PDB file of C-alpha atoms and ligand atoms in Angstrom:
ATOM      1  CA  MET K 151      21.280  -9.253   2.071  1.00  0.00           C
ATOM      2  CA  ALA K 152      17.451 -10.006   1.167  1.00  0.00           C
ATOM      3  CA  SER K 153      14.701  -7.725   2.841  1.00  0.00           C
ATOM      4  CA  ILE K 154      12.329  -9.666   5.102  1.00  0.00           C
ATOM      5  CA  PHE K 155       9.597  -8.887   2.211  1.00  0.00           C
ATOM      6  CA  THR K 156      11.683 -10.318  -0.533  1.00  0.00           C
ATOM      7  CA  LYS K 157      11.991 -13.453   1.739  1.00  0.00           C
ATOM      8  CA  ILE K 158       8.220 -13.469   1.648  1.00  0.00           C
ATOM      9  CA  ILE K 159       7.967 -12.868  -1.927  1.00  0.00           C
ATOM     10  CA  ASN K 160      10.601 -15.814  -2.568  1.00  0.00           C
ATOM     11  CA  GLY K 161       8.485 -18.167  -0.626  1.00  0.00           C
ATOM     12  CA  GLU K 162      11.233 -18.393   2.158  1.00  0.00           C
ATOM     13  CA  ILE K 163       8.967 -16.931   4.962  1.00  0.00           C
ATOM     14  CA  PRO K 164       5.087 -17.256   5.473  1.00  0.00           C
ATOM     15  CA  CYS K 165       2.652 -14.572   4.959  1.00  0.00           C
ATOM     16  CA  TYR K 166      -0.983 -14.124   5.078  1.00  0.00           C
ATOM     17  CA  LYS K 167      -1.287 -13.243   1.306  1.00  0.00           C
ATOM     18  CA  VAL K 168      -4.111 -11.199   0.320  1.00  0.00           C
ATOM     19  CA  ALA K 169      -3.501 -10.437  -3.399  1.00  0.00           C
ATOM     20  CA  GLU K 170      -0.531 -11.009  -5.952  1.00  0.00           C
ATOM     21  CA  ASP K 171       0.116 -10.214  -9.598  1.00  0.00           C
ATOM     22  CA  GLU K 172       3.460  -9.984 -11.549  1.00  0.00           C
ATOM     23  CA  HIS K 173       4.893  -6.970  -9.971  1.00  0.00           C
ATOM     24  CA  PHE K 174       3.142  -6.548  -6.338  1.00  0.00           C
ATOM     25  CA  ILE K 175       2.283  -8.697  -3.474  1.00  0.00           C
ATOM     26  CA  ALA K 176      -0.537  -7.536  -0.814  1.00  0.00           C
ATOM     27  CA  PHE K 177      -0.413  -9.514   2.802  1.00  0.00           C
ATOM     28  CA  LEU K 178      -1.636  -8.678   6.403  1.00  0.00           C
ATOM     29  CA  ASP K 179       0.892  -6.979   8.532  1.00  0.00           C
ATOM     30  CA  ILE K 180       1.955  -9.269  11.392  1.00  0.00           C
ATOM     31  CA  ASN K 181       1.765  -6.507  14.088  1.00  0.00           C
ATOM     32  CA  PRO K 182      -1.742  -4.573  12.957  1.00  0.00           C
ATOM     33  CA  ASN K 183      -2.788  -1.541  13.867  1.00  0.00           C
ATOM     34  CA  ALA K 184      -6.415  -2.637  13.381  1.00  0.00           C
ATOM     35  CA  LYS K 185      -7.703  -5.883  12.062  1.00  0.00           C
ATOM     36  CA  GLY K 186      -7.141  -6.043   8.259  1.00  0.00           C
ATOM     37  CA  HIS K 187      -3.873  -3.887   8.192  1.00  0.00           C
ATOM     38  CA  THR K 188      -2.646  -4.925   4.866  1.00  0.00           C
ATOM     39  CA  LEU K 189       0.870  -3.939   3.216  1.00  0.00           C
ATOM     40  CA  CYS K 190       1.031  -3.729  -0.632  1.00  0.00           C
ATOM     41  CA  VAL K 191       4.813  -4.498  -1.874  1.00  0.00           C
ATOM     42  CA  PRO K 192       6.454  -4.071  -5.017  1.00  0.00           C
ATOM     43  CA  LYS K 193       8.197  -7.487  -5.638  1.00  0.00           C
ATOM     44  CA  GLN K 194      11.349  -5.206  -6.639  1.00  0.00           C
ATOM     45  CA  GLU K 195      13.528  -4.402  -3.645  1.00  0.00           C
ATOM     46  CA  ILE K 196      13.726  -0.812  -3.658  1.00  0.00           C
ATOM     47  CA  ASN K 197      14.256   1.050  -0.339  1.00  0.00           C
ATOM     48  CA  LYS K 198      12.220   4.501  -0.618  1.00  0.00           C
ATOM     49  CA  ILE K 199       9.068   4.934  -2.373  1.00  0.00           C
ATOM     50  CA  PHE K 200      10.196   8.013  -4.147  1.00  0.00           C
ATOM     51  CA  GLU K 201      13.186   6.242  -5.623  1.00  0.00           C
ATOM     52  CA  MET K 202      10.550   4.205  -7.790  1.00  0.00           C
ATOM     53  CA  GLU K 203      10.196   5.040 -11.253  1.00  0.00           C
ATOM     54  CA  GLU K 204       7.193   7.160 -11.726  1.00  0.00           C
ATOM     55  CA  SER K 205       5.309   4.438 -13.818  1.00  0.00           C
ATOM     56  CA  HIS K 206       6.280   1.677 -11.324  1.00  0.00           C
ATOM     57  CA  TYR K 207       5.109   3.965  -8.514  1.00  0.00           C
ATOM     58  CA  LEU K 208       1.634   4.410 -10.048  1.00  0.00           C
ATOM     59  CA  GLU K 209       1.346   0.933 -10.773  1.00  0.00           C
ATOM     60  CA  LEU K 210       1.820   0.055  -7.072  1.00  0.00           C
ATOM     61  CA  MET K 211      -1.080   2.800  -6.315  1.00  0.00           C
ATOM     62  CA  LYS K 212      -3.240   1.366  -8.438  1.00  0.00           C
ATOM     63  CA  PHE K 213      -2.589  -2.158  -6.882  1.00  0.00           C
ATOM     64  CA  SER K 214      -3.038  -0.555  -3.582  1.00  0.00           C
ATOM     65  CA  HIS K 215      -6.305   1.075  -4.620  1.00  0.00           C
ATOM     66  CA  LYS K 216      -8.043  -2.505  -5.786  1.00  0.00           C
ATOM     67  CA  VAL K 217      -6.493  -4.150  -2.634  1.00  0.00           C
ATOM     68  CA  ALA K 218      -7.962  -1.073  -0.250  1.00  0.00           C
ATOM     69  CA  GLN K 219     -11.381  -1.638  -2.294  1.00  0.00           C
ATOM     70  CA  ALA K 220     -11.730  -4.933  -1.194  1.00  0.00           C
ATOM     71  CA  LEU K 221     -10.297  -4.362   2.280  1.00  0.00           C
ATOM     72  CA  GLU K 222     -13.616  -1.883   3.006  1.00  0.00           C
ATOM     73  CA  ARG K 223     -15.531  -4.103   1.436  1.00  0.00           C
ATOM     74  CA  THR K 224     -14.465  -6.841   3.838  1.00  0.00           C
ATOM     75  CA  VAL K 225     -13.568  -4.734   7.384  1.00  0.00           C
ATOM     76  CA  THR K 226     -16.091  -2.830   9.069  1.00  0.00           C
ATOM     77  CA  CYS K 227     -14.383   0.641   9.314  1.00  0.00           C
ATOM     78  CA  LYS K 228     -14.892   4.324   8.948  1.00  0.00           C
ATOM     79  CA  ARG K 229     -12.268   4.326   6.157  1.00  0.00           C
ATOM     80  CA  ILE K 230      -9.292   2.887   4.977  1.00  0.00           C
ATOM     81  CA  GLY K 231      -6.260   4.985   6.005  1.00  0.00           C
ATOM     82  CA  MET K 232      -2.725   4.911   3.677  1.00  0.00           C
ATOM     83  CA  ALA K 233       0.598   5.403   5.027  1.00  0.00           C
ATOM     84  CA  VAL K 234       4.049   4.977   3.833  1.00  0.00           C
ATOM     85  CA  VAL K 235       6.758   4.963   6.288  1.00  0.00           C
ATOM     86  CA  GLY K 236       9.675   2.325   6.036  1.00  0.00           C
ATOM     87  CA  LEU K 237      11.488   2.916   9.068  1.00  0.00           C
ATOM     88  CA  GLU K 238      11.477  -0.951  10.008  1.00  0.00           C
ATOM     89  CA  VAL K 239      11.536  -2.536   6.691  1.00  0.00           C
ATOM     90  CA  PRO K 240      13.595  -0.710   4.138  1.00  0.00           C
ATOM     91  CA  HIS K 241      11.773  -2.211   1.180  1.00  0.00           C
ATOM     92  CA  VAL K 242       8.984  -0.139  -0.307  1.00  0.00           C
ATOM     93  CA  HIS K 243       5.507  -0.931   1.176  1.00  0.00           C
ATOM     94  CA  VAL K 244       2.146   0.780   1.497  1.00  0.00           C
ATOM     95  CA  HIS K 245       0.111   0.363   4.494  1.00  0.00           C
ATOM     96  CA  LEU K 246      -3.793   0.100   4.178  1.00  0.00           C
ATOM     97  CA  ILE K 247      -5.271   0.285   7.464  1.00  0.00           C
ATOM     98  CA  PRO K 248      -9.090   0.078   8.196  1.00  0.00           C
ATOM     99  CA  ILE K 249      -9.171   3.111  10.633  1.00  0.00           C
ATOM    100  CA  ASN K 250     -12.349   4.308  13.229  1.00  0.00           C
ATOM    101  CA  ALA K 251      -9.842   7.008  15.000  1.00  0.00           C
ATOM    102  CA  MET K 252      -6.955   8.686  14.375  1.00  0.00           C
ATOM    103  CA  GLN K 253      -4.986   6.525  17.196  1.00  0.00           C
ATOM    104  CA  ASP K 254      -5.214   3.721  14.208  1.00  0.00           C
ATOM    105  CA  MET K 255      -2.766   5.467  12.269  1.00  0.00           C
ATOM    106  CA  THR K 256      -0.032   6.278  14.767  1.00  0.00           C
ATOM    107  CA  PHE K 257       1.491   3.077  14.573  1.00  0.00           C
ATOM    108  CA  GLN K 258       1.216   2.914  18.483  1.00  0.00           C
ATOM    109  CA  HIS K 259      -1.756   1.211  18.952  1.00  0.00           C
ATOM    110  CA  LYS K 260      -1.840  -2.086  17.991  1.00  0.00           C
ATOM    111  CA  VAL K 261      -4.143  -5.345  18.293  1.00  0.00           C
ATOM    112  CA  SER K 262      -3.436  -8.830  18.585  1.00  0.00           C
ATOM    113  CA  MET K 263      -4.673 -11.627  16.470  1.00  0.00           C
ATOM    114  CA  GLU K 264      -4.528 -15.340  16.507  1.00  0.00           C
ATOM    115  CA  SER K 265      -3.174 -17.120  13.432  1.00  0.00           C
ATOM    116  CA  SER K 266      -6.493 -18.780  12.603  1.00  0.00           C
ATOM    117  CA  GLU K 267      -8.302 -14.901  12.250  1.00  0.00           C
ATOM    118  CA  PHE K 268      -5.476 -13.746  10.126  1.00  0.00           C
ATOM    119  CA  GLU K 269      -5.992 -16.642   7.650  1.00  0.00           C
ATOM    120  CA  ALA K 270      -9.853 -16.288   7.580  1.00  0.00           C
ATOM    121  CA  LEU K 271      -9.349 -12.238   7.222  1.00  0.00           C
ATOM    122  CA  ALA K 272      -6.897 -12.950   4.369  1.00  0.00           C
ATOM    123  CA  GLU K 273      -9.111 -15.441   2.629  1.00  0.00           C
ATOM    124  CA  ALA K 274     -12.150 -12.854   3.053  1.00  0.00           C
ATOM    125  CA  ILE K 275     -10.041 -10.050   1.459  1.00  0.00           C
ATOM    126  CA  GLN K 276      -8.795 -12.239  -1.202  1.00  0.00           C
ATOM    127  CA  LYS K 277     -12.482 -12.901  -1.991  1.00  0.00           C
ATOM    128  CA  GLU K 278     -13.380  -9.463  -2.910  1.00  0.00           C
ATOM    129  CA  ILE K 279     -10.292  -8.747  -5.073  1.00  0.00           C
TER     130      ILE K 279
HETATM  131  P1  LIG Z 565       7.791   0.496   8.176  1.00  0.00           P
HETATM  132  O1  LIG Z 565       9.124  -0.182   8.078  1.00  0.00           O
HETATM  133  O2  LIG Z 565       8.034   1.347   9.723  1.00  0.00           O
HETATM  134  O3  LIG Z 565       6.585   1.039   7.585  1.00  0.00           O
HETATM  135  O4  LIG Z 565       7.012  -0.937   9.333  1.00  0.00           O
HETATM  136  C1  LIG Z 565       7.132  -2.266   8.811  1.00  0.00           C
HETATM  137  C2  LIG Z 565       6.043  -2.904   8.934  1.00  0.00           C
HETATM  138  O5  LIG Z 565       6.087  -4.376   8.431  1.00  0.00           O
HETATM  139  C3  LIG Z 565       5.463  -3.146  10.327  1.00  0.00           C
HETATM  140  O6  LIG Z 565       4.301  -2.721  10.393  1.00  0.00           O
HETATM  141  C4  LIG Z 565       5.510  -4.603  10.804  1.00  0.00           C
HETATM  142  O7  LIG Z 565       4.690  -4.916  11.535  1.00  0.00           O
HETATM  143  C5  LIG Z 565       5.420  -5.544   9.388  1.00  0.00           C
HETATM  144  N1  LIG Z 565       6.090  -6.363   9.476  1.00  0.00           N
HETATM  145  C6  LIG Z 565       7.426  -6.622   9.828  1.00  0.00           C
HETATM  146  N2  LIG Z 565       7.589  -8.307   9.358  1.00  0.00           N
HETATM  147  C7  LIG Z 565       6.566  -8.511   8.896  1.00  0.00           C
HETATM  148  C8  LIG Z 565       6.255  -9.849   8.434  1.00  0.00           C
HETATM  149  N3  LIG Z 565       7.010 -10.858   8.292  1.00  0.00           N
HETATM  150  N4  LIG Z 565       5.105 -10.005   7.893  1.00  0.00           N
HETATM  151  C9  LIG Z 565       4.204  -8.742   8.003  1.00  0.00           C
HETATM  152  N5  LIG Z 565       4.575  -7.955   8.047  1.00  0.00           N
HETATM  153  C10 LIG Z 565       5.512  -7.535   8.853  1.00  0.00           C
END
């Protein structure tokens, strides 16, 4: 069965898109640790990040780097944290999280956002790409 991220990539379910190219997509996490929490996802559905071919993995890092820089220009924060987990969605994704404190990286402290705020933030990050 297709992962929820494959369904997003195929346009079957919506997302707040931040960036996209031929092989990768970035969109806002729906249950963010902090405002601007973004996921960078390869379009090819692969379960674990270190199962990726080296060149594909490095391309994902390059894509994530570009998105992280745009994110840091958009959201006020001390820095952008990066994490790879994959326990909830078994489709590779890099979490980019604007952080001010260690708790922003714990996935236990969540913020709530209205859909209008998600939309405005995704648009603002897109403009910085
Ligand atoms: P993990 O697989 O543990 O790295 O976590 C999966 C992440 O995907 C969580 O932070 C979820 O909030 C996020 N997530 C799950 N479904 C969606 C969705 N439809 N759109 C955006 N983010 C999602």
